[in-house]
Short mmCIF file of N, CA, C and O in Angstrom, two decimals:
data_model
loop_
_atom_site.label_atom_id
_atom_site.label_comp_id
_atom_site.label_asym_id
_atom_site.label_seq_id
_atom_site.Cartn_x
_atom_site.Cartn_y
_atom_site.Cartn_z
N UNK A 14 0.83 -1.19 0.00
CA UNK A 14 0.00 0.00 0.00
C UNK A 14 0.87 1.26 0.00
O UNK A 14 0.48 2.13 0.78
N UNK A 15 2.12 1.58 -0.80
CA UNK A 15 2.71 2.64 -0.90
C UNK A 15 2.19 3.36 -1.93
O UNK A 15 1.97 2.91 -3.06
N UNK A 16 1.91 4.88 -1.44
CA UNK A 16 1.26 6.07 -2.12
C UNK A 16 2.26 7.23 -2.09
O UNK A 16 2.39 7.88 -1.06
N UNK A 17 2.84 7.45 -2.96
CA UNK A 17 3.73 8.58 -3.62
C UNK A 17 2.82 9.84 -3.28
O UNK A 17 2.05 10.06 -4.22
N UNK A 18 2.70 10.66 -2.30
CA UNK A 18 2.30 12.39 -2.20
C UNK A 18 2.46 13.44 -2.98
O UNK A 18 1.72 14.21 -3.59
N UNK A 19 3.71 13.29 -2.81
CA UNK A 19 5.05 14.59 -3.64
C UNK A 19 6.10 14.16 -4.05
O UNK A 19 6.89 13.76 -3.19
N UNK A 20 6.39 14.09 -5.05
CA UNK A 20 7.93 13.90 -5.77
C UNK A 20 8.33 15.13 -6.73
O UNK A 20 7.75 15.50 -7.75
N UNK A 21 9.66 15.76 -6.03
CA UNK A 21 10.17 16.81 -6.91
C UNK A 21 11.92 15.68 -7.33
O UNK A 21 12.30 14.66 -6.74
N UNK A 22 12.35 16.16 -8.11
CA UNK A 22 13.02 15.75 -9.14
C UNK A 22 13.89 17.12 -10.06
O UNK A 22 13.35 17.94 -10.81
N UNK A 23 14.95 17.05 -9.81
CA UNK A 23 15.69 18.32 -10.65
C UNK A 23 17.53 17.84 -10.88
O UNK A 23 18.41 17.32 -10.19
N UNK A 24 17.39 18.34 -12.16
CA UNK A 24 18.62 17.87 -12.68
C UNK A 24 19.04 18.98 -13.48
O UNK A 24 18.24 19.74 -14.02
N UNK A 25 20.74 19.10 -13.61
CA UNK A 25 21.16 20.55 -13.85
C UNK A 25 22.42 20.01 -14.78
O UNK A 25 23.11 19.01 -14.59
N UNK A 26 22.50 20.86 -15.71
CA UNK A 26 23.78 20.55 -16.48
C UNK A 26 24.78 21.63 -16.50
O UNK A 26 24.18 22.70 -16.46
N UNK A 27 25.88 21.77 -16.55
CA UNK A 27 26.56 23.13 -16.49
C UNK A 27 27.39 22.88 -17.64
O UNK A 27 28.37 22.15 -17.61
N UNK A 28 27.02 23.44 -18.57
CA UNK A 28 27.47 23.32 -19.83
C UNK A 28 27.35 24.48 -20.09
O UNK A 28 26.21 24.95 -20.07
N UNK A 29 28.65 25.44 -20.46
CA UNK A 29 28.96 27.13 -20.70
C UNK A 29 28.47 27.09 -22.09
O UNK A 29 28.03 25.98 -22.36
N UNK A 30 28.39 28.16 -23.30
CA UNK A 30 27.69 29.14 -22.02
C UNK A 30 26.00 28.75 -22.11
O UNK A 30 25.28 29.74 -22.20
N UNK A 31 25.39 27.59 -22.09
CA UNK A 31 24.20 27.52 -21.60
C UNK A 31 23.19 26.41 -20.83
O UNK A 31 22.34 25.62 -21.23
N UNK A 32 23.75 26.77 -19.51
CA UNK A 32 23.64 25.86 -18.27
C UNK A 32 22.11 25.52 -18.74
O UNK A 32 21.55 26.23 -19.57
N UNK A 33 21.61 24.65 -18.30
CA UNK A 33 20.32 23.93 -17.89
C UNK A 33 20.00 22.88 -17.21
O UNK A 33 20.51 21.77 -17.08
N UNK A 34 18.68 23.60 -16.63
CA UNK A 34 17.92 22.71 -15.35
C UNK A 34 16.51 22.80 -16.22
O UNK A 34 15.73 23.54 -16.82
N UNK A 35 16.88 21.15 -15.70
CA UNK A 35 15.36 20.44 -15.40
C UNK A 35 14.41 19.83 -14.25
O UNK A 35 14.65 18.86 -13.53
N UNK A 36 13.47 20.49 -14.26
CA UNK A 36 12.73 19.95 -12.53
C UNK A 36 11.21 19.17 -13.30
O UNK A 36 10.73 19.34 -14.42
N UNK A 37 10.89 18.54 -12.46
CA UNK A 37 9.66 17.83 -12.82
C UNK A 37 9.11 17.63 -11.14
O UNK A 37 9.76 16.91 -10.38
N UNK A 38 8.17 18.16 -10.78
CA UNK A 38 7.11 18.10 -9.66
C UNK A 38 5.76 17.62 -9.63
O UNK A 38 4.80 18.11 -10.23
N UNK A 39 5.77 16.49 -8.78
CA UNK A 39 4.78 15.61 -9.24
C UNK A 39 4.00 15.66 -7.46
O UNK A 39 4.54 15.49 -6.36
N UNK A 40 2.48 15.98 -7.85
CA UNK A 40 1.68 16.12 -6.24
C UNK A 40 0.81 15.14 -6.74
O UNK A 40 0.62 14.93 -7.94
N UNK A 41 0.26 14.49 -5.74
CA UNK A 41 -0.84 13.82 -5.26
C UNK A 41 -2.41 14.47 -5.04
O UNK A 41 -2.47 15.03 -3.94
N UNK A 42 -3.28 14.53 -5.57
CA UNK A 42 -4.81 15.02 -4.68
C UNK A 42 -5.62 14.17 -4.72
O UNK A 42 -5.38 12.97 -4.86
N UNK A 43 -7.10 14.88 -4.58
CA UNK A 43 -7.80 13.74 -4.21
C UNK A 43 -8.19 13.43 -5.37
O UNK A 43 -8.90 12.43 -5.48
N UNK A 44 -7.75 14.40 -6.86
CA UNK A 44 -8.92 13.95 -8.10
C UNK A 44 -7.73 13.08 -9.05
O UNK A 44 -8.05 12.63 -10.15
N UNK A 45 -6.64 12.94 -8.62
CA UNK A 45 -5.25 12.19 -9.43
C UNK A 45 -4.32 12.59 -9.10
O UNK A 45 -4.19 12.84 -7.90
N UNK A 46 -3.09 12.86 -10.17
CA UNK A 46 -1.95 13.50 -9.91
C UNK A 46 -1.58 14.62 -10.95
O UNK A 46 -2.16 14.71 -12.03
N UNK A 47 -0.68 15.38 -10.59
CA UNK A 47 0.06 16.36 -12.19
C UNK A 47 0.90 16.31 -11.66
O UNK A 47 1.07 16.19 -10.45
N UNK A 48 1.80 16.42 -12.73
CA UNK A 48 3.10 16.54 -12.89
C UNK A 48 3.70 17.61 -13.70
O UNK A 48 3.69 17.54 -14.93
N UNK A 49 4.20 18.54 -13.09
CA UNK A 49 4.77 19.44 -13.80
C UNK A 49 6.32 19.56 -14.02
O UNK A 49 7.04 19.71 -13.03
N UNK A 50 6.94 19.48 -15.50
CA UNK A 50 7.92 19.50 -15.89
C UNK A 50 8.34 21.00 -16.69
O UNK A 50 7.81 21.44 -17.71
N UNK A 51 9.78 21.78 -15.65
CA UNK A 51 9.90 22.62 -16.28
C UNK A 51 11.74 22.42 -16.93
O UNK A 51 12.47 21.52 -16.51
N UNK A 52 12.16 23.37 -17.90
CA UNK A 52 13.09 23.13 -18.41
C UNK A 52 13.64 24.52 -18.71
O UNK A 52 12.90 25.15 -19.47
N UNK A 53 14.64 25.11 -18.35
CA UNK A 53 15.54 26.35 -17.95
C UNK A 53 16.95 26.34 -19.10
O UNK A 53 18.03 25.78 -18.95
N UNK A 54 16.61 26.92 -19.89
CA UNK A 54 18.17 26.55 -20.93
C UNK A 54 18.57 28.29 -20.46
O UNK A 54 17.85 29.28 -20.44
N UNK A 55 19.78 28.15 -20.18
CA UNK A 55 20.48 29.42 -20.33
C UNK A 55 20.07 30.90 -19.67
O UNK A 55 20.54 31.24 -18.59
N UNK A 56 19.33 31.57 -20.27
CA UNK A 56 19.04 32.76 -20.26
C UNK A 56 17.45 32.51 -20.54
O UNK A 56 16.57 33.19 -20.02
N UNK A 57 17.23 31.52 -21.37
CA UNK A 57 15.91 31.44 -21.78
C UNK A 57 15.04 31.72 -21.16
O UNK A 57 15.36 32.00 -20.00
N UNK A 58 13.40 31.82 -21.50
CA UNK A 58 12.68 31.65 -20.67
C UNK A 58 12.07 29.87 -20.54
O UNK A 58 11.93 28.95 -21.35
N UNK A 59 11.84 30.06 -19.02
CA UNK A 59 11.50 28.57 -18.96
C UNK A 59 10.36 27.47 -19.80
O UNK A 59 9.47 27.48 -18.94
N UNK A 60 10.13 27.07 -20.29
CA UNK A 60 9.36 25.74 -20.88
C UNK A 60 9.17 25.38 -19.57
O UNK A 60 9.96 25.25 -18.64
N UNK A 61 7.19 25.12 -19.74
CA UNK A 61 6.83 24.71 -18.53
C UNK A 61 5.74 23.46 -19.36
O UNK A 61 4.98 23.74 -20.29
N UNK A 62 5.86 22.61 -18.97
CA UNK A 62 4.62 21.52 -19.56
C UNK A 62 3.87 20.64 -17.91
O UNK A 62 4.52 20.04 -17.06
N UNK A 63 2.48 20.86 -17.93
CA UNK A 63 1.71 20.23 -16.95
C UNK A 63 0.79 19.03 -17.58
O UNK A 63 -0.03 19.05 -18.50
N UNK A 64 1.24 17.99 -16.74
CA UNK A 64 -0.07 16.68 -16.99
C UNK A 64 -0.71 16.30 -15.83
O UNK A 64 -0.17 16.31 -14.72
N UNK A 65 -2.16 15.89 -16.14
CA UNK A 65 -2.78 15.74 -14.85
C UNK A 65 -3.13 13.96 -15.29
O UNK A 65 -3.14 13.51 -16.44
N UNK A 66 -3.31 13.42 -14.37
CA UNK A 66 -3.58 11.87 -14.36
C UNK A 66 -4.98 11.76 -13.28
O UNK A 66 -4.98 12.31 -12.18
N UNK A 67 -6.02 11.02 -13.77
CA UNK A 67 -7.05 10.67 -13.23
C UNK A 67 -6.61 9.62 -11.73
O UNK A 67 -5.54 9.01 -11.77
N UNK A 68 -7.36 9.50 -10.69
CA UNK A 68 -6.63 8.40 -9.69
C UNK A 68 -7.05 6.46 -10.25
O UNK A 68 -6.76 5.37 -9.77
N UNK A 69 -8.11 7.05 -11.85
CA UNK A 69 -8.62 5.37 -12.02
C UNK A 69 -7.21 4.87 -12.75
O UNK A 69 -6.74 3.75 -12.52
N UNK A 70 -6.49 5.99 -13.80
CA UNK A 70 -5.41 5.52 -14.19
C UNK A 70 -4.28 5.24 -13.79
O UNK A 70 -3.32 4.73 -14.38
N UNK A 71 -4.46 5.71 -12.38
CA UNK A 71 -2.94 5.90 -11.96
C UNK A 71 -2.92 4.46 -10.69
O UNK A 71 -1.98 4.35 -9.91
N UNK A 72 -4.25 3.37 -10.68
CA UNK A 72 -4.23 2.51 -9.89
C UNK A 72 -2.85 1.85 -10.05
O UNK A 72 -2.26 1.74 -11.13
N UNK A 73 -2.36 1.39 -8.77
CA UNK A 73 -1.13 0.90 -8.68
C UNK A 73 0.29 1.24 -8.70
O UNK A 73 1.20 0.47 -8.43
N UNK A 74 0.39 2.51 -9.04
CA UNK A 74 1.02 3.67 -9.65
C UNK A 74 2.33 3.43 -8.82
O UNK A 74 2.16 3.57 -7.61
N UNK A 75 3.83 3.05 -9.27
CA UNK A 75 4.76 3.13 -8.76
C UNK A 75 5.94 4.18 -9.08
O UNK A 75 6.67 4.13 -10.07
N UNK A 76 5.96 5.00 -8.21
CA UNK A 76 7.49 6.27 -9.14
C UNK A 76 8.74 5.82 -8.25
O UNK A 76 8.84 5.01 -7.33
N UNK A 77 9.61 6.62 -8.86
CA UNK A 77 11.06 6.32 -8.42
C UNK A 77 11.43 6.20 -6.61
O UNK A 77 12.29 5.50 -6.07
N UNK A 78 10.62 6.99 -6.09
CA UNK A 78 11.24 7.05 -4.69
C UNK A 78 10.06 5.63 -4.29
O UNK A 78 10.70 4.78 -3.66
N UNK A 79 8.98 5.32 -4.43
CA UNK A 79 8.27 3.76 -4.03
C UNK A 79 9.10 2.80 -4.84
O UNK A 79 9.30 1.69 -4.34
N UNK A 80 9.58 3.04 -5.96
CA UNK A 80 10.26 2.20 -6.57
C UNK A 80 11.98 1.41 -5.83
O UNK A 80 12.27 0.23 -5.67
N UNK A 81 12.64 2.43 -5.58
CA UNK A 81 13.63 2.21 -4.76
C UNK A 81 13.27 1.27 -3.21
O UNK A 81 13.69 0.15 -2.93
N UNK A 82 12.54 2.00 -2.56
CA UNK A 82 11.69 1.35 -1.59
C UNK A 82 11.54 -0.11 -1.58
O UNK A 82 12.11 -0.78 -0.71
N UNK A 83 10.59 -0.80 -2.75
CA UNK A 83 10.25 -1.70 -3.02
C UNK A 83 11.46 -2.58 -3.36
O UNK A 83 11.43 -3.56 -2.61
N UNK A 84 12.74 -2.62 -4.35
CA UNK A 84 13.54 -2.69 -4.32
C UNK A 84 14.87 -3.39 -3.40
O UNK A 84 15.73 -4.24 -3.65
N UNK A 85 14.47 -2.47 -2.13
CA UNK A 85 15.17 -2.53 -1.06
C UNK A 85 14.35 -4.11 0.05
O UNK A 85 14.85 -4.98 0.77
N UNK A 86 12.75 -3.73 -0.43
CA UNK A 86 12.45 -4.91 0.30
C UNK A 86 12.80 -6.55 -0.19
O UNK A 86 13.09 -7.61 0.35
N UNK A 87 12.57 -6.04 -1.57
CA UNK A 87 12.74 -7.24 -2.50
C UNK A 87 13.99 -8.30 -2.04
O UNK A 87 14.04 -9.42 -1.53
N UNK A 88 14.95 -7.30 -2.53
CA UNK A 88 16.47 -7.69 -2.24
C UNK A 88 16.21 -8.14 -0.40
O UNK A 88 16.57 -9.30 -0.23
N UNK A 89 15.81 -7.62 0.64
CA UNK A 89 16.29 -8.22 2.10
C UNK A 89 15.23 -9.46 1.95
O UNK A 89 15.27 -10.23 2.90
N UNK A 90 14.47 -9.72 1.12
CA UNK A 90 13.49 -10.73 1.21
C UNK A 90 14.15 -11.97 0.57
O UNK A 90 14.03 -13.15 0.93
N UNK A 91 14.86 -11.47 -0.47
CA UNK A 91 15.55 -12.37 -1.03
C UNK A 91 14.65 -13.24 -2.16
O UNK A 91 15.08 -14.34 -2.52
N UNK A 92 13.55 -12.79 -2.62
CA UNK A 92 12.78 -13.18 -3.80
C UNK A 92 11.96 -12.51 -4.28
O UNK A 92 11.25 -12.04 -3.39
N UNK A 93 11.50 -12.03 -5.78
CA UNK A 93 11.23 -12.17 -6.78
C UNK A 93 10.09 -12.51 -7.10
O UNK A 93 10.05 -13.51 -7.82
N UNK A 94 8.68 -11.85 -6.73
CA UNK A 94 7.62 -12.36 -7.40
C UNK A 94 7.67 -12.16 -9.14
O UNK A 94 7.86 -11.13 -9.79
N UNK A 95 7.43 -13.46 -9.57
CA UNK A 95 7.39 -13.72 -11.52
C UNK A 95 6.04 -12.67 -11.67
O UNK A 95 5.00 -12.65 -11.01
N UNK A 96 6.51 -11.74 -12.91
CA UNK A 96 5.36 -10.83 -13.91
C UNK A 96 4.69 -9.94 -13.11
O UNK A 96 3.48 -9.74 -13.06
N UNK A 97 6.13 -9.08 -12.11
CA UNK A 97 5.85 -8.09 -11.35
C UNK A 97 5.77 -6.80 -12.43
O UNK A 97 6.81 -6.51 -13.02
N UNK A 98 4.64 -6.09 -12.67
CA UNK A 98 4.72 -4.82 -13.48
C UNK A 98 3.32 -3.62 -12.58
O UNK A 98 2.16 -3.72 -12.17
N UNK A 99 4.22 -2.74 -12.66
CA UNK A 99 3.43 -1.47 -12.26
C UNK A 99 3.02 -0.90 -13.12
O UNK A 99 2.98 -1.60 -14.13
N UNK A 100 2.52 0.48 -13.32
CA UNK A 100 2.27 1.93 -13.60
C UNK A 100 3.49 2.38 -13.58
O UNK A 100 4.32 1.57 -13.16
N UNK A 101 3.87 3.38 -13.89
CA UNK A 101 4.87 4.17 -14.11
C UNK A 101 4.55 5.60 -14.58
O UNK A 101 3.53 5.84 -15.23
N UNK A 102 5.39 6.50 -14.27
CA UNK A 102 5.44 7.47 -15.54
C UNK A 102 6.75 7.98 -16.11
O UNK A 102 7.51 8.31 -15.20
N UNK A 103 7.20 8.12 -17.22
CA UNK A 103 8.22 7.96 -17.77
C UNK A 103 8.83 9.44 -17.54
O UNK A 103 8.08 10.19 -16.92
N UNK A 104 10.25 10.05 -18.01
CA UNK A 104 10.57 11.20 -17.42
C UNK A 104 9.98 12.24 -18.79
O UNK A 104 10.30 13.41 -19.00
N UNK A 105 9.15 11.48 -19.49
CA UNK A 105 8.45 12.82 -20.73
C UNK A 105 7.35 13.10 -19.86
O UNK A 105 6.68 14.11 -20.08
N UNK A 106 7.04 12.25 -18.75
CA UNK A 106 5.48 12.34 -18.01
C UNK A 106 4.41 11.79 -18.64
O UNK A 106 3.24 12.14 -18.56
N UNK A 107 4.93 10.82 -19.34
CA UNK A 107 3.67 10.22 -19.95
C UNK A 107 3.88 8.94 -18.97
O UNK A 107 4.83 8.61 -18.25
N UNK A 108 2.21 8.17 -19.33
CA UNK A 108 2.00 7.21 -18.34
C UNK A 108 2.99 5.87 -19.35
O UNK A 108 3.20 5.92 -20.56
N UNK A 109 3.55 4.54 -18.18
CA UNK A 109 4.24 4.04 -18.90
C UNK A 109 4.41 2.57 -18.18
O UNK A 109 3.72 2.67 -17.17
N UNK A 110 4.82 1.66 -18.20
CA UNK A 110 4.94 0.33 -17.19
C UNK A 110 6.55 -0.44 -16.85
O UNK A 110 7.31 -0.87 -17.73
N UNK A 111 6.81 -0.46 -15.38
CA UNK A 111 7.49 -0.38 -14.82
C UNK A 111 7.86 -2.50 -14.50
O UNK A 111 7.28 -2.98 -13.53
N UNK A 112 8.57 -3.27 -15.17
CA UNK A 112 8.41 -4.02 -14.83
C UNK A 112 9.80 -4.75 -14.16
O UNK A 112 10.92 -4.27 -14.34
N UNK A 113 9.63 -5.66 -13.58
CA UNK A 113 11.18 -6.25 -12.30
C UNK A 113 11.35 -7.43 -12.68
O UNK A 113 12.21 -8.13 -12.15
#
């Protein structure tokens, strides 16, 4: 029963002369999720793209920080349930499947 709330996510390149960051912020409510991905080149102005996900689509829904989690139990358990696949969402933010 792990439920992802909030996941922020940001990654930065420093590449002269035009540094860029990428953040992607992903909340939880009661009607689904969004995820907002923004992208910072240089001087530019930012590129902002928002997706919202219904909660019927997002049943089961595993992201990177439940993912690690799960992971961690797997490995101290020491097995492997066969034709383990989640939900996902991929880092374009589209919905996608996560399988072990």
């Amino acid at each position: 029963q792990l439920e992802t709330l909030e996941q922020e996510e940001q990654e930065c390149l420093e590449l002269r002369p035009h540094p860029t960051e990428k953040t992607t912020h992903i909340v939880s409510h009661e009607h689904g999720m969004t995820v907002t991905k923004t992208l910072q080149e240089g001087e530019a102005e930012p590129q902002c793209q928002s997706f919202h996900y219904s909660r019927a689509k997002l049943q089961g829904l595993l992201l990177e920080g439940a993912s690690l989690l799960l992971l961690r139990v797997l490995a101290r358990r020491q097995t492997m349930p066969s034709n383990l696949v989640f939900p996902a969402i991929n880092t374009e933010g589209d919905l996608c499947t996560s399988s072990y």
